[in-house]
mmCIF file of N, CA and C in Angstrom:
data_model
loop_
_atom_site.group_PDB
_atom_site.id
_atom_site.type_symbol
_atom_site.label_atom_id
_atom_site.label_comp_id
_atom_site.label_asym_id
_atom_site.label_seq_id
_atom_site.Cartn_x
_atom_site.Cartn_y
_atom_site.Cartn_z
ATOM 1 N N MET A 1 117.534 138.015 134.089
ATOM 2 C CA MET A 1 117.776 136.966 134.975
ATOM 3 C C MET A 1 118.607 137.697 136.281
ATOM 4 N N LYS A 2 118.167 137.360 137.406
ATOM 5 C CA LYS A 2 118.686 137.808 138.639
ATOM 6 C C LYS A 2 119.596 136.834 139.250
ATOM 7 N N ILE A 3 120.813 137.384 139.542
ATOM 8 C CA ILE A 3 121.708 136.436 140.320
ATOM 9 C C ILE A 3 121.657 136.763 141.727
ATOM 10 N N THR A 4 121.184 135.787 142.545
ATOM 11 C CA THR A 4 120.919 135.945 143.897
ATOM 12 C C THR A 4 122.208 135.796 144.634
ATOM 13 N N LYS A 5 122.160 136.162 145.988
ATOM 14 C CA LYS A 5 123.266 136.027 146.924
ATOM 15 C C LYS A 5 123.675 134.531 147.085
ATOM 16 N N ASP A 6 122.561 133.671 147.001
ATOM 17 C CA ASP A 6 122.932 132.127 147.030
ATOM 18 C C ASP A 6 123.728 131.767 145.879
ATOM 19 N N VAL A 7 123.320 132.271 144.721
ATOM 20 C CA VAL A 7 124.052 131.830 143.461
ATOM 21 C C VAL A 7 125.407 132.436 143.468
ATOM 22 N N GLN A 8 125.598 133.586 143.906
ATOM 23 C CA GLN A 8 126.925 134.256 144.096
ATOM 24 C C GLN A 8 127.775 133.350 145.028
ATOM 25 N N ALA A 9 127.290 132.888 146.044
ATOM 26 C CA ALA A 9 128.041 132.227 147.026
ATOM 27 C C ALA A 9 128.389 130.869 146.406
ATOM 28 N N GLN A 10 127.509 130.166 145.713
ATOM 29 C CA GLN A 10 127.812 128.963 144.993
ATOM 30 C C GLN A 10 128.879 129.115 143.928
ATOM 31 N N ALA A 11 128.803 130.297 143.161
ATOM 32 C CA ALA A 11 129.947 130.601 142.207
ATOM 33 C C ALA A 11 131.275 130.813 142.901
ATOM 34 N N ARG A 12 131.221 131.490 144.084
ATOM 35 C CA ARG A 12 132.466 131.616 144.822
ATOM 36 C C ARG A 12 133.129 130.311 145.280
ATOM 37 N N ARG A 13 132.167 129.375 145.693
ATOM 38 C CA ARG A 13 132.660 127.890 146.081
ATOM 39 C C ARG A 13 133.353 127.264 144.917
ATOM 40 N N LEU A 14 132.584 127.442 143.693
ATOM 41 C CA LEU A 14 133.241 126.891 142.493
ATOM 42 C C LEU A 14 134.536 127.430 142.172
ATOM 43 N N MET A 15 134.787 128.712 142.362
ATOM 44 C CA MET A 15 136.056 129.329 142.123
ATOM 45 C C MET A 15 137.093 128.738 143.091
ATOM 46 N N ARG A 16 136.771 128.608 144.316
ATOM 47 C CA ARG A 16 137.686 127.989 145.342
ATOM 48 C C ARG A 16 138.075 126.567 144.842
ATOM 49 N N LEU A 17 137.176 125.731 144.353
ATOM 50 C CA LEU A 17 137.393 124.407 143.874
ATOM 51 C C LEU A 17 138.323 124.389 142.723
ATOM 52 N N CYS A 18 138.237 125.580 141.920
ATOM 53 C CA CYS A 18 139.016 125.519 140.629
ATOM 54 C C CYS A 18 140.303 126.284 140.888
ATOM 55 N N THR A 19 140.681 126.660 142.051
ATOM 56 C CA THR A 19 141.950 127.247 142.340
ATOM 57 C C THR A 19 142.931 126.339 143.019
ATOM 58 N N GLY A 20 144.218 126.332 142.420
ATOM 59 C CA GLY A 20 145.228 125.355 142.981
ATOM 60 C C GLY A 20 145.748 125.950 144.276
ATOM 61 N N ALA A 21 146.734 125.165 144.740
ATOM 62 C CA ALA A 21 147.449 125.501 145.961
ATOM 63 C C ALA A 21 148.276 126.820 145.945
ATOM 64 N N ASP A 22 148.693 127.281 144.719
ATOM 65 C CA ASP A 22 149.415 128.517 144.466
ATOM 66 C C ASP A 22 148.470 129.620 144.296
ATOM 67 N N GLY A 23 147.087 129.375 144.379
ATOM 68 C CA GLY A 23 146.246 130.547 144.170
ATOM 69 C C GLY A 23 145.865 130.899 142.849
ATOM 70 N N LEU A 24 146.344 130.071 141.801
ATOM 71 C CA LEU A 24 146.051 130.268 140.435
ATOM 72 C C LEU A 24 144.946 129.407 139.974
ATOM 73 N N LEU A 25 144.185 129.912 138.967
ATOM 74 C CA LEU A 25 143.078 129.212 138.580
ATOM 75 C C LEU A 25 143.436 128.102 137.579
ATOM 76 N N LEU A 26 142.901 126.916 137.786
ATOM 77 C CA LEU A 26 143.250 125.770 136.973
ATOM 78 C C LEU A 26 142.239 125.619 135.844
ATOM 79 N N GLU A 27 142.661 125.787 134.658
ATOM 80 C CA GLU A 27 141.713 125.900 133.430
ATOM 81 C C GLU A 27 141.006 124.512 133.279
ATOM 82 N N ASP A 28 141.629 123.422 133.570
ATOM 83 C CA ASP A 28 140.948 122.059 133.425
ATOM 84 C C ASP A 28 139.741 121.967 134.418
ATOM 85 N N ARG A 29 140.043 122.453 135.676
ATOM 86 C CA ARG A 29 138.906 122.358 136.596
ATOM 87 C C ARG A 29 137.710 123.229 136.216
ATOM 88 N N VAL A 30 138.131 124.394 135.779
ATOM 89 C CA VAL A 30 137.039 125.420 135.314
ATOM 90 C C VAL A 30 136.243 124.766 134.236
ATOM 91 N N ARG A 31 136.831 124.119 133.219
ATOM 92 C CA ARG A 31 136.017 123.504 132.124
ATOM 93 C C ARG A 31 135.198 122.400 132.732
ATOM 94 N N GLU A 32 135.758 121.539 133.678
ATOM 95 C CA GLU A 32 135.035 120.349 134.166
ATOM 96 C C GLU A 32 133.835 120.872 135.099
ATOM 97 N N CYS A 33 134.065 121.886 135.791
ATOM 98 C CA CYS A 33 132.983 122.475 136.524
ATOM 99 C C CYS A 33 131.821 123.002 135.680
ATOM 100 N N ALA A 34 132.160 123.781 134.713
ATOM 101 C CA ALA A 34 131.129 124.353 133.708
ATOM 102 C C ALA A 34 130.467 123.303 133.084
ATOM 103 N N ALA A 35 131.233 122.194 132.627
ATOM 104 C CA ALA A 35 130.527 121.075 131.852
ATOM 105 C C ALA A 35 129.574 120.394 132.822
ATOM 106 N N ALA A 36 130.043 120.229 134.043
ATOM 107 C CA ALA A 36 129.133 119.427 134.931
ATOM 108 C C ALA A 36 127.876 120.204 135.221
ATOM 109 N N ILE A 37 127.954 121.499 135.398
ATOM 110 C CA ILE A 37 126.662 122.380 135.711
ATOM 111 C C ILE A 37 125.850 122.298 134.479
ATOM 112 N N ALA A 38 126.432 122.450 133.174
ATOM 113 C CA ALA A 38 125.678 122.465 131.998
ATOM 114 C C ALA A 38 124.989 121.018 131.792
ATOM 115 N N GLU A 39 125.662 119.977 132.259
ATOM 116 C CA GLU A 39 125.058 118.552 132.079
ATOM 117 C C GLU A 39 123.951 118.307 133.071
ATOM 118 N N ARG A 40 124.222 118.663 134.275
ATOM 119 C CA ARG A 40 123.207 118.410 135.342
ATOM 120 C C ARG A 40 121.918 119.277 135.335
ATOM 121 N N LYS A 41 122.176 120.541 134.776
ATOM 122 C CA LYS A 41 121.077 121.541 134.693
ATOM 123 C C LYS A 41 120.393 121.691 135.966
ATOM 124 N N PRO A 42 121.094 122.177 136.971
ATOM 125 C CA PRO A 42 120.451 122.379 138.284
ATOM 126 C C PRO A 42 119.519 123.646 138.233
ATOM 127 N N ARG A 43 118.720 123.828 139.279
ATOM 128 C CA ARG A 43 117.806 125.027 139.287
ATOM 129 C C ARG A 43 118.784 126.179 139.472
ATOM 130 N N ASN A 44 118.501 127.251 138.787
ATOM 131 C CA ASN A 44 119.325 128.414 138.727
ATOM 132 C C ASN A 44 120.726 128.062 138.000
ATOM 133 N N GLY A 45 120.659 127.178 137.231
ATOM 134 C CA GLY A 45 122.008 126.721 136.497
ATOM 135 C C GLY A 45 122.548 127.832 135.598
ATOM 136 N N ILE A 46 121.687 128.488 134.905
ATOM 137 C CA ILE A 46 122.112 129.508 134.028
ATOM 138 C C ILE A 46 122.661 130.702 134.769
ATOM 139 N N ALA A 47 121.997 131.084 135.861
ATOM 140 C CA ALA A 47 122.493 132.128 136.736
ATOM 141 C C ALA A 47 123.868 131.876 137.352
ATOM 142 N N LEU A 48 123.913 130.531 137.785
ATOM 143 C CA LEU A 48 125.195 130.061 138.305
ATOM 144 C C LEU A 48 126.384 130.021 137.336
ATOM 145 N N LEU A 49 126.010 129.612 136.155
ATOM 146 C CA LEU A 49 127.119 129.696 135.104
ATOM 147 C C LEU A 49 127.415 131.125 134.723
ATOM 148 N N THR A 50 126.583 131.985 134.746
ATOM 149 C CA THR A 50 126.729 133.432 134.350
ATOM 150 C C THR A 50 127.637 134.068 135.423
ATOM 151 N N ALA A 51 127.350 133.731 136.703
ATOM 152 C CA ALA A 51 128.167 134.370 137.809
ATOM 153 C C ALA A 51 129.495 133.740 137.855
ATOM 154 N N PHE A 52 129.675 132.414 137.596
ATOM 155 C CA PHE A 52 130.917 131.767 137.550
ATOM 156 C C PHE A 52 131.759 132.209 136.440
ATOM 157 N N THR A 53 131.178 132.408 135.209
ATOM 158 C CA THR A 53 131.904 132.955 134.092
ATOM 159 C C THR A 53 132.409 134.303 134.373
ATOM 160 N N GLU A 54 131.629 135.202 134.949
ATOM 161 C CA GLU A 54 132.061 136.540 135.265
ATOM 162 C C GLU A 54 133.222 136.576 136.340
ATOM 163 N N MET A 55 133.199 135.695 137.228
ATOM 164 C CA MET A 55 134.330 135.612 138.245
ATOM 165 C C MET A 55 135.551 134.943 137.413
ATOM 166 N N VAL A 56 135.495 134.029 136.572
ATOM 167 C CA VAL A 56 136.614 133.527 135.853
ATOM 168 C C VAL A 56 137.204 134.712 135.018
ATOM 169 N N ARG A 57 136.349 135.400 134.314
ATOM 170 C CA ARG A 57 136.845 136.468 133.444
ATOM 171 C C ARG A 57 137.580 137.542 134.339
ATOM 172 N N ALA A 58 137.115 137.924 135.493
ATOM 173 C CA ALA A 58 137.577 138.931 136.344
ATOM 174 C C ALA A 58 138.969 138.435 136.759
ATOM 175 N N GLU A 59 139.055 137.171 137.101
ATOM 176 C CA GLU A 59 140.358 136.642 137.570
ATOM 177 C C GLU A 59 141.453 136.629 136.433
ATOM 178 N N GLN A 60 141.008 136.269 135.117
ATOM 179 C CA GLN A 60 141.884 136.204 134.034
ATOM 180 C C GLN A 60 142.350 137.693 133.778
ATOM 181 N N LYS A 61 141.450 138.587 133.916
ATOM 182 C CA LYS A 61 141.857 140.023 133.631
ATOM 183 C C LYS A 61 142.824 140.476 134.674
ATOM 184 N N ARG A 62 142.647 140.071 135.827
ATOM 185 C CA ARG A 62 143.544 140.497 136.956
ATOM 186 C C ARG A 62 144.860 139.837 136.799
ATOM 187 N N ARG A 63 144.992 138.615 136.062
ATOM 188 C CA ARG A 63 146.292 138.060 135.913
ATOM 189 C C ARG A 63 146.898 138.187 134.419
ATOM 190 N N THR A 64 146.407 139.173 133.767
ATOM 191 C CA THR A 64 146.739 139.528 132.447
ATOM 192 C C THR A 64 147.745 140.893 132.482
ATOM 193 N N ALA A 65 148.854 140.738 131.929
ATOM 194 C CA ALA A 65 149.804 141.863 131.859
ATOM 195 C C ALA A 65 149.819 142.256 130.327
ATOM 196 N N THR A 66 149.406 143.514 130.125
ATOM 197 C CA THR A 66 149.439 143.971 128.715
ATOM 198 C C THR A 66 150.613 145.130 128.662
ATOM 199 N N VAL A 67 151.590 144.752 127.817
ATOM 200 C CA VAL A 67 152.754 145.599 127.787
ATOM 201 C C VAL A 67 152.716 146.233 126.327
ATOM 202 N N THR A 68 152.544 147.604 126.207
ATOM 203 C CA THR A 68 152.401 148.198 125.079
ATOM 204 C C THR A 68 153.776 149.097 124.965
ATOM 205 N N SER A 69 154.389 148.990 123.698
ATOM 206 C CA SER A 69 155.703 149.738 123.541
ATOM 207 C C SER A 69 155.442 150.530 122.140
ATOM 208 N N ALA A 70 156.369 151.486 122.030
ATOM 209 C CA ALA A 70 156.374 152.364 120.852
ATOM 210 C C ALA A 70 156.857 151.547 119.668
ATOM 211 N N VAL A 71 157.757 150.697 119.820
ATOM 212 C CA VAL A 71 158.369 149.824 118.778
ATOM 213 C C VAL A 71 158.286 148.412 119.280
ATOM 214 N N PRO A 72 158.462 147.454 118.323
ATOM 215 C CA PRO A 72 158.445 146.096 118.721
ATOM 216 C C PRO A 72 159.684 145.687 119.674
ATOM 217 N N LEU A 73 159.379 144.993 120.620
ATOM 218 C CA LEU A 73 160.382 144.637 121.607
ATOM 219 C C LEU A 73 161.239 143.433 121.140
ATOM 220 N N THR A 74 162.459 143.305 121.523
ATOM 221 C CA THR A 74 163.245 142.176 121.192
ATOM 222 C C THR A 74 162.979 141.097 122.319
ATOM 223 N N ASP A 75 163.395 139.845 121.865
ATOM 224 C CA ASP A 75 163.157 138.776 122.795
ATOM 225 C C ASP A 75 163.836 138.987 124.172
ATOM 226 N N ALA A 76 165.030 139.619 124.132
ATOM 227 C CA ALA A 76 165.686 139.930 125.394
ATOM 228 C C ALA A 76 164.991 140.959 126.283
ATOM 229 N N GLU A 77 164.477 141.936 125.595
ATOM 230 C CA GLU A 77 163.595 142.895 126.334
ATOM 231 C C GLU A 77 162.318 142.320 126.886
ATOM 232 N N LYS A 78 161.743 141.437 126.150
ATOM 233 C CA LYS A 78 160.543 140.790 126.651
ATOM 234 C C LYS A 78 160.839 139.890 127.857
ATOM 235 N N THR A 79 161.907 139.161 127.659
ATOM 236 C CA THR A 79 162.346 138.355 128.846
ATOM 237 C C THR A 79 162.625 139.167 130.106
ATOM 238 N N ALA A 80 163.312 140.187 130.006
ATOM 239 C CA ALA A 80 163.655 141.060 131.226
ATOM 240 C C ALA A 80 162.320 141.657 131.803
ATOM 241 N N ILE A 81 161.430 142.077 131.021
ATOM 242 C CA ILE A 81 160.070 142.584 131.553
ATOM 243 C C ILE A 81 159.377 141.485 132.179
ATOM 244 N N THR A 82 159.283 140.316 131.445
ATOM 245 C CA THR A 82 158.609 139.145 132.181
ATOM 246 C C THR A 82 159.322 138.748 133.474
ATOM 247 N N GLU A 83 160.517 138.777 133.574
ATOM 248 C CA GLU A 83 161.138 138.413 134.827
ATOM 249 C C GLU A 83 160.890 139.359 135.872
ATOM 250 N N LYS A 84 160.877 140.678 135.662
ATOM 251 C CA LYS A 84 160.690 141.680 136.681
ATOM 252 C C LYS A 84 159.176 141.617 137.036
ATOM 253 N N LEU A 85 158.239 141.548 136.188
ATOM 254 C CA LEU A 85 156.809 141.545 136.578
ATOM 255 C C LEU A 85 156.528 140.145 137.224
ATOM 256 N N SER A 86 156.989 139.102 136.838
ATOM 257 C CA SER A 86 156.842 137.821 137.478
ATOM 258 C C SER A 86 157.328 137.705 138.954
ATOM 259 N N ALA A 87 158.285 138.642 139.290
ATOM 260 C CA ALA A 87 158.895 138.649 140.523
ATOM 261 C C ALA A 87 157.781 139.273 141.606
ATOM 262 N N THR A 88 156.910 140.047 141.152
ATOM 263 C CA THR A 88 155.903 140.691 141.927
ATOM 264 C C THR A 88 154.560 140.233 141.725
ATOM 265 N N HIS A 89 154.276 139.654 140.570
ATOM 266 C CA HIS A 89 152.954 139.138 140.304
ATOM 267 C C HIS A 89 153.046 137.620 139.782
ATOM 268 N N ALA A 90 152.559 136.748 140.487
ATOM 269 C CA ALA A 90 152.759 135.263 140.201
ATOM 270 C C ALA A 90 151.705 134.966 139.052
ATOM 271 N N GLY A 91 152.049 134.107 138.094
ATOM 272 C CA GLY A 91 151.114 133.560 137.187
ATOM 273 C C GLY A 91 150.610 134.376 136.160
ATOM 274 N N LEU A 92 151.268 135.470 135.716
ATOM 275 C CA LEU A 92 150.835 136.396 134.720
ATOM 276 C C LEU A 92 150.746 135.723 133.285
ATOM 277 N N ILE A 93 149.779 136.220 132.596
ATOM 278 C CA ILE A 93 149.702 135.940 131.264
ATOM 279 C C ILE A 93 150.094 137.262 130.471
ATOM 280 N N PHE A 94 151.009 137.206 129.479
ATOM 281 C CA PHE A 94 151.483 138.422 128.879
ATOM 282 C C PHE A 94 150.962 138.569 127.511
ATOM 283 N N GLU A 95 150.510 139.894 127.151
ATOM 284 C CA GLU A 95 150.077 140.343 125.819
ATOM 285 C C GLU A 95 150.924 141.367 125.508
ATOM 286 N N TRP A 96 151.601 141.382 124.305
ATOM 287 C CA TRP A 96 152.543 142.278 123.828
ATOM 288 C C TRP A 96 151.910 143.107 122.643
ATOM 289 N N GLN A 97 151.896 144.544 122.764
ATOM 290 C CA GLN A 97 151.321 145.312 121.700
ATOM 291 C C GLN A 97 152.333 146.424 121.373
ATOM 292 N N THR A 98 152.087 146.993 120.180
ATOM 293 C CA THR A 98 152.958 148.230 119.747
ATOM 294 C C THR A 98 151.861 149.367 119.457
ATOM 295 N N ASP A 99 152.357 150.504 119.843
ATOM 296 C CA ASP A 99 151.542 151.658 119.640
ATOM 297 C C ASP A 99 152.585 152.923 119.265
ATOM 298 N N PRO A 100 152.833 153.193 118.020
ATOM 299 C CA PRO A 100 153.765 154.395 117.740
ATOM 300 C C PRO A 100 153.400 155.669 118.400
ATOM 301 N N ALA A 101 152.131 155.876 118.881
ATOM 302 C CA ALA A 101 151.742 157.059 119.326
ATOM 303 C C ALA A 101 152.447 157.293 120.733
ATOM 304 N N LEU A 102 153.031 156.321 121.345
ATOM 305 C CA LEU A 102 153.652 156.457 122.592
ATOM 306 C C LEU A 102 155.075 157.149 122.430
ATOM 307 N N ILE A 103 155.582 157.362 121.168
ATOM 308 C CA ILE A 103 156.822 157.916 120.708
ATOM 309 C C ILE A 103 158.062 157.100 121.170
ATOM 310 N N ALA A 104 158.097 156.841 122.513
ATOM 311 C CA ALA A 104 159.230 155.946 122.987
ATOM 312 C C ALA A 104 158.757 155.553 124.387
ATOM 313 N N GLY A 105 159.415 154.462 124.921
ATOM 314 C CA GLY A 105 159.050 154.053 126.231
ATOM 315 C C GLY A 105 157.895 152.912 126.152
ATOM 316 N N LEU A 106 157.218 152.691 127.306
ATOM 317 C CA LEU A 106 156.189 151.736 127.287
ATOM 318 C C LEU A 106 155.230 151.906 128.403
ATOM 319 N N THR A 107 154.017 151.177 128.259
ATOM 320 C CA THR A 107 152.984 151.165 129.331
ATOM 321 C C THR A 107 152.774 149.758 129.694
ATOM 322 N N VAL A 108 152.574 149.545 130.968
ATOM 323 C CA VAL A 108 152.288 148.159 131.424
ATOM 324 C C VAL A 108 151.053 148.169 132.232
ATOM 325 N N ARG A 109 150.102 147.323 131.817
ATOM 326 C CA ARG A 109 148.859 147.178 132.548
ATOM 327 C C ARG A 109 148.734 145.841 133.085
ATOM 328 N N VAL A 110 148.625 145.750 134.420
ATOM 329 C CA VAL A 110 148.405 144.425 135.077
ATOM 330 C C VAL A 110 147.122 144.570 135.896
ATOM 331 N N GLY A 111 146.077 143.949 135.379
ATOM 332 C CA GLY A 111 144.667 144.048 135.980
ATOM 333 C C GLY A 111 144.205 145.535 135.798
ATOM 334 N N ASP A 112 144.090 146.194 136.965
ATOM 335 C CA ASP A 112 143.622 147.637 136.889
ATOM 336 C C ASP A 112 144.799 148.583 137.191
ATOM 337 N N GLU A 113 145.942 148.101 137.415
ATOM 338 C CA GLU A 113 147.070 148.874 137.740
ATOM 339 C C GLU A 113 147.878 149.180 136.371
ATOM 340 N N VAL A 114 148.180 150.504 136.183
ATOM 341 C CA VAL A 114 148.776 150.887 134.978
ATOM 342 C C VAL A 114 150.091 151.679 135.310
ATOM 343 N N THR A 115 151.174 151.300 134.693
ATOM 344 C CA THR A 115 152.416 152.051 134.787
ATOM 345 C C THR A 115 152.748 152.611 133.386
ATOM 346 N N ASP A 116 152.759 153.888 133.396
ATOM 347 C CA ASP A 116 153.026 154.532 132.132
ATOM 348 C C ASP A 116 154.403 155.093 132.133
ATOM 349 N N ALA A 117 155.325 154.604 131.382
ATOM 350 C CA ALA A 117 156.621 155.262 131.260
ATOM 351 C C ALA A 117 156.983 155.644 129.821
ATOM 352 N N SER A 118 155.934 156.252 129.162
ATOM 353 C CA SER A 118 155.954 156.537 127.806
ATOM 354 C C SER A 118 156.437 158.163 127.645
ATOM 355 N N VAL A 119 156.978 158.463 126.561
ATOM 356 C CA VAL A 119 157.360 159.889 126.292
ATOM 357 C C VAL A 119 155.974 160.637 125.955
ATOM 358 N N ARG A 120 155.090 159.921 125.427
ATOM 359 C CA ARG A 120 153.701 160.619 125.180
ATOM 360 C C ARG A 120 153.089 161.050 126.467
ATOM 361 N N SER A 121 153.125 160.270 127.448
ATOM 362 C CA SER A 121 152.536 160.756 128.744
ATOM 363 C C SER A 121 153.266 161.809 129.435
ATOM 364 N N ARG A 122 154.569 161.785 129.289
ATOM 365 C CA ARG A 122 155.303 163.038 129.815
ATOM 366 C C ARG A 122 155.161 164.217 129.067
ATOM 367 N N ILE A 123 154.908 164.176 127.745
ATOM 368 C CA ILE A 123 154.534 165.312 126.913
ATOM 369 C C ILE A 123 153.228 165.947 127.378
ATOM 370 N N ASP A 124 152.238 165.048 127.711
ATOM 371 C CA ASP A 124 150.965 165.360 128.104
ATOM 372 C C ASP A 124 150.983 166.019 129.387
ATOM 373 N N ARG A 125 151.731 165.496 130.295
ATOM 374 C CA ARG A 125 151.961 166.050 131.643
ATOM 375 C C ARG A 125 152.452 167.442 131.538
ATOM 376 N N LEU A 126 153.556 167.750 130.749
ATOM 377 C CA LEU A 126 154.083 168.974 130.493
ATOM 378 C C LEU A 126 153.265 170.069 129.928
ATOM 379 N N SER A 127 152.437 169.507 128.900
ATOM 380 C CA SER A 127 151.525 170.494 128.295
ATOM 381 C C SER A 127 150.409 170.867 129.249
ATOM 382 N N ARG A 128 150.091 170.046 130.210
ATOM 383 C CA ARG A 128 148.978 170.446 131.158
ATOM 384 C C ARG A 128 149.577 171.498 132.148
ATOM 385 N N LEU A 129 150.890 171.592 132.361
ATOM 386 C CA LEU A 129 151.515 172.443 133.340
ATOM 387 C C LEU A 129 151.745 173.955 132.685
ATOM 388 N N ALA A 130 151.899 173.806 131.391
ATOM 389 C CA ALA A 130 152.135 175.101 130.607
ATOM 390 C C ALA A 130 150.906 175.988 130.411
#
């Protein structure tokens, strides 16, 4: 199935309809739009739903912050991280993970942006220099 420029433009218009005044995606509107397309079955409807779904997924990925730490974080630490990230990135969805391989510290991924403050990455950098 080929997604044409016209279908991409329609999907972008749907994304604008589903975006609130604050620039965040409104889940209820996304569901309503997808249901309306599925119900009406317009020409190129499957391609439109596919393009729209890809755009919604990309937006959700861009708004997801994955925080990985070496040990489980306390609620106070999570709150501090949440406040600092929310100051620069509005409307984030947080995912918390632990990975003992980090040794200490943490990594934060927001969309495609990664901040690595782990001991593991420092050791790796030092071993490349030696």
